[in-house]
Short mmCIF file of C-alpha atoms in Angstrom, two decimals:
data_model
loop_
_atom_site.label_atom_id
_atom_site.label_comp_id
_atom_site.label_asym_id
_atom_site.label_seq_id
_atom_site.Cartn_x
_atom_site.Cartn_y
_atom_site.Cartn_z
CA UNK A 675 66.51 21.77 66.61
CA UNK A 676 66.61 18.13 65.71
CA UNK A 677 65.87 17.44 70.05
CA UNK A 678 63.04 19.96 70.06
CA UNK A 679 61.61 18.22 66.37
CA UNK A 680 61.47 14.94 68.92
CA UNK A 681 60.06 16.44 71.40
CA UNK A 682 57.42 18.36 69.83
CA UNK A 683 56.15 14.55 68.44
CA UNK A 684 55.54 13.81 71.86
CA UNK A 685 53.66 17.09 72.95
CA UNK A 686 51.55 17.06 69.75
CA UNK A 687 50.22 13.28 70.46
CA UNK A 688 49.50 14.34 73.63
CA UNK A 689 48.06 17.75 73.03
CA UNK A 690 50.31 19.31 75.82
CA UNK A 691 49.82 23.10 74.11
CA UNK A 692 51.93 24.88 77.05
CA UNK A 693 54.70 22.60 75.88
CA UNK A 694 54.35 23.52 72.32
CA UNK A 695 53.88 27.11 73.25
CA UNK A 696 57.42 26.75 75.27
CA UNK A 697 58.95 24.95 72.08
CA UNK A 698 57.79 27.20 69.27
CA UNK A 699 59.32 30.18 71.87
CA UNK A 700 62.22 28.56 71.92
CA UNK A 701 62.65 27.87 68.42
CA UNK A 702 62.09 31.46 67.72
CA UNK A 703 64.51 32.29 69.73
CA UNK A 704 67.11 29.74 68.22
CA UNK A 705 66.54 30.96 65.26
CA UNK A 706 67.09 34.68 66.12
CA UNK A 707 70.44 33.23 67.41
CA UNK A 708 71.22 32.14 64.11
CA UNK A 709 70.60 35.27 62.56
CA UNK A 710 67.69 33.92 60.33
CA UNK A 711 65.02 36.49 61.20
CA UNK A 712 62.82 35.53 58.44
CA UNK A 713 62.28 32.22 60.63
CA UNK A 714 62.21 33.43 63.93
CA UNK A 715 58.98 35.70 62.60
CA UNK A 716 57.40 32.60 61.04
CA UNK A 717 57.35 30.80 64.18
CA UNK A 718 56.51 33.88 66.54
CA UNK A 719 53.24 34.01 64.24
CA UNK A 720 52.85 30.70 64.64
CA UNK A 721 51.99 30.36 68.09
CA UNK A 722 50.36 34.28 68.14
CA UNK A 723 48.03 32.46 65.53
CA UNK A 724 48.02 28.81 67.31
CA UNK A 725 46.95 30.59 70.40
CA UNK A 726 44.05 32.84 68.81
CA UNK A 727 42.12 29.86 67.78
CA UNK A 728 41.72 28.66 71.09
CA UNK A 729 38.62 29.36 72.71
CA UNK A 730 38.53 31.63 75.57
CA UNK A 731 35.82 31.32 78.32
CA UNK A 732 34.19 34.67 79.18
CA UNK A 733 36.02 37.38 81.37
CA UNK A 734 38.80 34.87 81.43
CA UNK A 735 42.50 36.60 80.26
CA UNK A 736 44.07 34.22 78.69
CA UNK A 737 47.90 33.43 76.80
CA UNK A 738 49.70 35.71 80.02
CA UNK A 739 52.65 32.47 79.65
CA UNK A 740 56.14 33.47 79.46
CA UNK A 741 56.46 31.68 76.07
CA UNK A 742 53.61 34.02 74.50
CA UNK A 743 55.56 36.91 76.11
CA UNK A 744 59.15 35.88 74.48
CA UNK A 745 57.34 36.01 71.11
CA UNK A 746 56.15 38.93 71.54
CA UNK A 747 59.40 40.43 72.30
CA UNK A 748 61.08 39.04 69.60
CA UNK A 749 57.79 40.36 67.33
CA UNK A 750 58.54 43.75 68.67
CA UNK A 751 62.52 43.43 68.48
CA UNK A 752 62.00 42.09 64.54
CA UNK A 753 60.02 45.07 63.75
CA UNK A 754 62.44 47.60 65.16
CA UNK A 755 65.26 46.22 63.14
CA UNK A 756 63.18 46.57 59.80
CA UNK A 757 62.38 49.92 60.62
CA UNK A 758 58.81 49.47 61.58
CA UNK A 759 58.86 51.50 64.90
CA UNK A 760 54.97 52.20 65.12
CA UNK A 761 54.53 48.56 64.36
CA UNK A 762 57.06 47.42 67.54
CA UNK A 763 55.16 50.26 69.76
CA UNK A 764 52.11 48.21 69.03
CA UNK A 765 53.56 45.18 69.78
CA UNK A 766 55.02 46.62 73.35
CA UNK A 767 51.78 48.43 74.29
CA UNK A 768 49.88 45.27 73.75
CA UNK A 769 52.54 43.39 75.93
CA UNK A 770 52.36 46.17 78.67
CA UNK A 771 48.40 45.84 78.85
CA UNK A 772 48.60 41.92 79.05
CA UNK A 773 51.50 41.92 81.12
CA UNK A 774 51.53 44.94 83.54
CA UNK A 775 54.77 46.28 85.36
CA UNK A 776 54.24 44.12 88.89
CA UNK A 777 53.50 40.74 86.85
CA UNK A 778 55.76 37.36 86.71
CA UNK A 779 57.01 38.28 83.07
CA UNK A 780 57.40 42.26 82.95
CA UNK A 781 60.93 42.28 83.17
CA UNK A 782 60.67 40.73 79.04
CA UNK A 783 59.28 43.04 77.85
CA UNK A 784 60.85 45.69 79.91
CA UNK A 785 64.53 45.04 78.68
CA UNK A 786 63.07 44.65 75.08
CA UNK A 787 61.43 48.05 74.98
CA UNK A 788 64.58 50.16 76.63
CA UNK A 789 66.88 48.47 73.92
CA UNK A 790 65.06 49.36 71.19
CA UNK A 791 65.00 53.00 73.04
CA UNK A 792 68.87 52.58 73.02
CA UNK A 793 69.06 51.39 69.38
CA UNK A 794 66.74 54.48 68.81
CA UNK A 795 68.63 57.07 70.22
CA UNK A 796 72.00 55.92 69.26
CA UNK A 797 70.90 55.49 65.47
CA UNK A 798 70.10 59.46 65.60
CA UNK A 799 73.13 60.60 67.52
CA UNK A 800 71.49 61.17 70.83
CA UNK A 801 74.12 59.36 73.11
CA UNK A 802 73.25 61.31 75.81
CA UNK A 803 69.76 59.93 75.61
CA UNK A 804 71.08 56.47 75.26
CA UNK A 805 73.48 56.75 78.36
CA UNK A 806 70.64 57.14 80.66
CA UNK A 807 69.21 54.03 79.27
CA UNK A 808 72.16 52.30 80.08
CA UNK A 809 71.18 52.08 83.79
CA UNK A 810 67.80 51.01 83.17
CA UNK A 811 69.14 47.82 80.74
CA UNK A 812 71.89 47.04 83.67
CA UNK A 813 68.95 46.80 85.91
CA UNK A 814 67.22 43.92 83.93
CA UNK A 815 70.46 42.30 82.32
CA UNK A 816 74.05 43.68 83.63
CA UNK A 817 75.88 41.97 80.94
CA UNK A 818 73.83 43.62 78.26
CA UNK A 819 73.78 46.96 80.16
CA UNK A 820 77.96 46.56 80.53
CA UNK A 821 77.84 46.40 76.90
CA UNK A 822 75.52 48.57 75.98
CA UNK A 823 77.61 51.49 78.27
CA UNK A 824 80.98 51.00 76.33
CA UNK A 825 78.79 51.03 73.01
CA UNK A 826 77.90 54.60 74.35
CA UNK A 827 81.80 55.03 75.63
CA UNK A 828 82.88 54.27 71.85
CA UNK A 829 80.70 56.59 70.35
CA UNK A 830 81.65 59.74 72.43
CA UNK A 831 85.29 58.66 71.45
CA UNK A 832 86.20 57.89 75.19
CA UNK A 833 88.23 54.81 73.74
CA UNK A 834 90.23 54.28 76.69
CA UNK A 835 87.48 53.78 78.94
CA UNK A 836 85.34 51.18 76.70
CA UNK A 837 88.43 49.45 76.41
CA UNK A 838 88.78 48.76 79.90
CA UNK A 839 84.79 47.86 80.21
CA UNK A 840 84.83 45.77 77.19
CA UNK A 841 87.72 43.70 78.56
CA UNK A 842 86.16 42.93 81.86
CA UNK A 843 82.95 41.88 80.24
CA UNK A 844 85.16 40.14 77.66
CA UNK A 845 86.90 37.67 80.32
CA UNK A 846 83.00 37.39 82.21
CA UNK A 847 81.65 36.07 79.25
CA UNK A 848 84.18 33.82 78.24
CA UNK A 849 84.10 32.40 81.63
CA UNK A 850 80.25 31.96 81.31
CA UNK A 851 80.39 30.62 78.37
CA UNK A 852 78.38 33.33 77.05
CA UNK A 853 79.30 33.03 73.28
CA UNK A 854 77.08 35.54 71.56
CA UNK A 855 78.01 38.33 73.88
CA UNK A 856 81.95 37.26 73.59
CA UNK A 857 81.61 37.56 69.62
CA UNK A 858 79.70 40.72 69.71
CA UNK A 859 82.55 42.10 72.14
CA UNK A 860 85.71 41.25 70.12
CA UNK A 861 83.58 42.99 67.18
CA UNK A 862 83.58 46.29 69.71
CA UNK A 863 87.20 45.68 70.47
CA UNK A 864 88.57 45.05 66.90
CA UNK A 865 86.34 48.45 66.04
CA UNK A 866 88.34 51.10 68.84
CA UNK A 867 91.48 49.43 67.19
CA UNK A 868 90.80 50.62 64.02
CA UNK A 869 89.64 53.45 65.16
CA UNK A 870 92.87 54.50 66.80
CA UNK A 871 94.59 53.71 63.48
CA UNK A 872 95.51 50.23 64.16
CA UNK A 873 93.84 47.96 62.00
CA UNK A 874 96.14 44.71 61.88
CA UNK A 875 95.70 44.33 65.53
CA UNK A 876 91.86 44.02 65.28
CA UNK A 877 92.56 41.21 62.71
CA UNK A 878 93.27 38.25 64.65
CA UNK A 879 90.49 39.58 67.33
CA UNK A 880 88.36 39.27 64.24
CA UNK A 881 89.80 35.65 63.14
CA UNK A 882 88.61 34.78 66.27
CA UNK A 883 85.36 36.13 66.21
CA UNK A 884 83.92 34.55 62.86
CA UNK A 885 85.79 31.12 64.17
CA UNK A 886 83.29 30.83 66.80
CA UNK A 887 80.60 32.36 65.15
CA UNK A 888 81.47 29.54 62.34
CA UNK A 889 81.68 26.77 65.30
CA UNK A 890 78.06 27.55 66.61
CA UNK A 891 76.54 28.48 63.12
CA UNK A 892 75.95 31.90 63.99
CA UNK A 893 74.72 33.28 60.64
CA UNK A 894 73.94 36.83 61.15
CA UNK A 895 77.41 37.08 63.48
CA UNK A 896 79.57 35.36 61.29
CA UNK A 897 78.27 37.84 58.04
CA UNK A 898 78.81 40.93 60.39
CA UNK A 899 82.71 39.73 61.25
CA UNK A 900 83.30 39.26 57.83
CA UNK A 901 81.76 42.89 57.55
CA UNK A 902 84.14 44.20 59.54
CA UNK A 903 87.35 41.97 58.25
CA UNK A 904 86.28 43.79 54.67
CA UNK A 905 86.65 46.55 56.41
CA UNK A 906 89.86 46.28 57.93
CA UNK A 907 91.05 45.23 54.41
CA UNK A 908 89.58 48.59 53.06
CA UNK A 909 91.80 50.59 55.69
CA UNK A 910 94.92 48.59 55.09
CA UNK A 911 95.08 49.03 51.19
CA UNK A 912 93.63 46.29 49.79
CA UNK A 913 89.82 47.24 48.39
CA UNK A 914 89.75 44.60 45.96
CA UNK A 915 89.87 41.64 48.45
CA UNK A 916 87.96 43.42 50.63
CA UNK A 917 85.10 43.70 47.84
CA UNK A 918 85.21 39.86 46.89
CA UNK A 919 85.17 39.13 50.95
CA UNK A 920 81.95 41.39 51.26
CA UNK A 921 80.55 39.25 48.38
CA UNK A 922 80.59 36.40 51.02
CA UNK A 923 78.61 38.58 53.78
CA UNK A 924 76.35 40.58 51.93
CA UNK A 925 73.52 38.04 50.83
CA UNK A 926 72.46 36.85 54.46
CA UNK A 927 72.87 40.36 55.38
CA UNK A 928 70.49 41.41 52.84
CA UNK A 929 68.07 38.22 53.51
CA UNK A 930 68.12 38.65 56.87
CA UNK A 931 69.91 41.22 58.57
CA UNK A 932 68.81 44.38 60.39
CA UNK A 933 68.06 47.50 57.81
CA UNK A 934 70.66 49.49 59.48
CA UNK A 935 73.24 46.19 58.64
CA UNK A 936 72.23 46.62 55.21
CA UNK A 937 72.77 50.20 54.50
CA UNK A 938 76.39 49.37 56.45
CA UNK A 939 76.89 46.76 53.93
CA UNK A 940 76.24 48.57 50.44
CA UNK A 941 78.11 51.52 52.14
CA UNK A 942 81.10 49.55 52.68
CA UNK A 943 80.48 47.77 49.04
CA UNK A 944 80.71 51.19 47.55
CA UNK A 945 83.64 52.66 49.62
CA UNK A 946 85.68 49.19 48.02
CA UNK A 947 84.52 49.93 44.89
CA UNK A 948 85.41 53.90 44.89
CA UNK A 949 88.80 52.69 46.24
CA UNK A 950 89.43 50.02 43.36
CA UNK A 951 88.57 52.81 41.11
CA UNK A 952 92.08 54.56 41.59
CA UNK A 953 93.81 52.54 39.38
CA UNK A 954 91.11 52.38 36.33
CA UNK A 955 91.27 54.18 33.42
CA UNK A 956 88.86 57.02 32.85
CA UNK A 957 85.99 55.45 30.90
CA UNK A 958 86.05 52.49 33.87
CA UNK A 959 86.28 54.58 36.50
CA UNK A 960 84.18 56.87 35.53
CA UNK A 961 81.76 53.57 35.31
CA UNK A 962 82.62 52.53 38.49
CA UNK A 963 81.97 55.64 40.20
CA UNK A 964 78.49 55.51 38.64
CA UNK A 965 77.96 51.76 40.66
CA UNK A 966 79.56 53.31 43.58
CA UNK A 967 76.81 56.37 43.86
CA UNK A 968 73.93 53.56 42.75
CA UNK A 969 75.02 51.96 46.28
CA UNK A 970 75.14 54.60 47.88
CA UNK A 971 71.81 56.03 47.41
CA UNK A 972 70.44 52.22 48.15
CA UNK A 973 72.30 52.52 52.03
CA UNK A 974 71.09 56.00 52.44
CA UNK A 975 67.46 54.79 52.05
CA UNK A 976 68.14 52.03 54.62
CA UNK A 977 69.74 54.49 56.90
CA UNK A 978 66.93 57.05 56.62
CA UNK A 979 64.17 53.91 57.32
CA UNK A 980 65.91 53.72 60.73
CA UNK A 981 66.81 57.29 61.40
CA UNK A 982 70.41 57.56 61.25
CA UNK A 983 71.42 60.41 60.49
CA UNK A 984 74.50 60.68 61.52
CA UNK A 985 75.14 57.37 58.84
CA UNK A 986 73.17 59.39 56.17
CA UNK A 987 75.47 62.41 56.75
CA UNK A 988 78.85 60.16 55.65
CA UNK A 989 76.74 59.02 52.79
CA UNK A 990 75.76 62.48 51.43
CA UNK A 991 79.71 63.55 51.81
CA UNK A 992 81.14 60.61 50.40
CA UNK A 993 78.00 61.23 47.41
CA UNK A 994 79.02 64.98 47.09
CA UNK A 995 82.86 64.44 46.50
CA UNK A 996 82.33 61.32 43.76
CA UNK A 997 79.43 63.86 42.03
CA UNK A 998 82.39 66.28 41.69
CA UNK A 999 85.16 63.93 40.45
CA UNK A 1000 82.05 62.96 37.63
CA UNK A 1001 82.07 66.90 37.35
CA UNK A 1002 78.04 66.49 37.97
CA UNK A 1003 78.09 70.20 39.69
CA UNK A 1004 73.93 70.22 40.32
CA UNK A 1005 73.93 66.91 41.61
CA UNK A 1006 77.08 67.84 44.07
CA UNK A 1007 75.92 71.08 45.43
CA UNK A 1008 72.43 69.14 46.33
CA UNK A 1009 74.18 66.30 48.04
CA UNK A 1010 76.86 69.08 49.61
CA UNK A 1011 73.67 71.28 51.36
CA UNK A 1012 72.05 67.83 52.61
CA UNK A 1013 75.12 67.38 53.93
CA UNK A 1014 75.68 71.19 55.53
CA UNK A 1015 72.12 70.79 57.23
CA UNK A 1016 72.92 67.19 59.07
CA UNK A 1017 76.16 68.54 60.05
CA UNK A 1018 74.65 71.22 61.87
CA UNK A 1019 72.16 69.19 63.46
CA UNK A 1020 74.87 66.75 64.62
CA UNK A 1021 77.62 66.97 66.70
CA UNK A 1022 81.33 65.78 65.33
CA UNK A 1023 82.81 64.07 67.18
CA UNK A 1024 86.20 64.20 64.87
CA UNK A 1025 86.44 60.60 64.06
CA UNK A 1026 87.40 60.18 59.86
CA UNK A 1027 84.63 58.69 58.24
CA UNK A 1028 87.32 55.79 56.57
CA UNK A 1029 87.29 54.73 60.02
CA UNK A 1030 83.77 54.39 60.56
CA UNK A 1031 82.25 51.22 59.36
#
């Protein structure tokens, strides 16, 4: 940042605007890498705005740079993750008009509208759906697409196979230097660990993931490892570490992080506290169930911004038995039929929900 700062002196004094279009892009997409989404929209709009003051000369289509069309992406991409999907179709339609399928820069766009499609389908339990994606994405980007496939192999519970995929891409990337993808594939790997019921082997796959995302200040990384080490805690006994961990993770996750993060989060926070619960007496436990259901209904409207219903399902479940611990029998039944109806619409796929983060 502090190299494109000097830099952007330079192109400023000279009034070089394709070079300050190319460094605001950049900068955007820096800051996405950090995880600060907050900035990455501030200087998207920057040069969307920068460029709509300048005059354009009559008939003459103008801003068709690749820097105008990697904001754009990352406009559209932003919106998706906040749950605006009408506002991210805009964003795509407008990029397919000003840069149609045979142009220099289609491929951007391209790969940015068939993951959201991906992040779309698997939010709402349509794997299917998001497997056929998967060769589309591997088209434009193999390492993403290789990803994306044992994301789809993981959620159809065919562990052994996204095992094998996520280790191959694991040893590509490393060897490429590719640190955002490693990080993102340890967090995959430590996952189908826990998943088969063996939680203190994901650890150190963990340790290693929020060291590097701590080495290259990977903000939105580093909060989701420590997401998942909270979890681990959670499965191996200990809630109340687990719950003063997640007090480390949860702010930039809530500043910054995608909506379906933050519904992951306060479900998580009120799993830990449900679990600390067990060894409160009645009054307090009754108070911390109370906290526990307040969270609750705060991750099921973040879940239901984005969709997911198979998320919103665990929530209602998890809802219905702490109503009937309270002995709240109206407010159980309601939360047991919500359930009923999204477990008909959905198919199980037999995994426990304590093992699904």
């Amino acid at each position: 940042m502090d190299a494109l700062k000097d830099s952007d002196l330079l192109h400023w004094k000279h009034s070089l605007s394709e070079l300050i279009d190319i460094s605001i892009a950049q900068k955007t997409a820096i800051w996405r890498l950090y995880g600060r989404s907050t900035m990455a929209l501030q200087q998207a709009q920057m040069l969307l705005s920068m460029n709509s003051l300048e005059a354009v000369n009559a008939g003459v289509q103008q801003n068709n740079t690749e820097s105008f069309a990697v904001a754009l992406c990352h406009l559209a991409e932003l919106h998706a993750e906040q749950g605006c999907f009408a506002a991210a179709s805009e964003v795509l339609k407008h990029l397919k008009e000003r840069f149609p399928p045979n142009s220099q820069h289609a491929q951007l766009w391209m790969l940015c509208d068939q993951k959201i499609q991906f992040d779309r389908a698997m939010n709402d339990g349509k794997y299917h759906l998001a497997d056929s994606l998967v060769t589309g994405i591997t088209a434009l980007n193999s390492i993403e697409g290789v990803y994306r496939k044992a994301v789809v192999l993981q959620a159809q519970n065919q562990m052994s196979e996204a095992h094998k995929l996520l280790q191959k891409l694991l040893v590509h990337c490393q060897k490429l230097k590719n640190t955002e993808m490693v990080i993102s594939v340890l967090l995959s790997v430590a996952e189908l660990y826990w998943r088969s019921s063996s939680p203190t082997i994901a650890l150190p796959m963990l340790l290693q993931a929020l060291a590097l995302s701590k080495e290259y200040r990977l903000q939105y990384l580093a909060s989701e490892t420590v997401l998942n080490l909270a979890f681990a805690q959670l499965i191996l006994g200990i809630p109340e570490q687990a719950l003063s961990l997640l007090h480390m993770a949860i702010e930039p996750i809530l500043a910054d992080g995608a909506i379906l993060d933050k519904g992951r989060a306060m479900f998580l926070v009120a799993k830990c506290q449900v679990a600390s619960a067990a060894s409160y007496d009645q009054p307090k436990k009754a108070e911390a169930l109370e906290a526990a259901i307040e969270n609750l209904n705060e991750a099921k409207n973040y879940f239901a911004k984005v969709d997911c219903k198979e998320r919103i399902r665990d929530v209602v479940y998890f809802q219905a038995r702490l109503y009937h611990t309270l002995g709240k029998t109206q407010e159980r039944n309601r939360c047991a039929m919500l359930f009923r109806q999204l477990h008909q619409e959905l198919p199980s796929h037999g995994v426990p929900l304590i093992n699904h983060l």
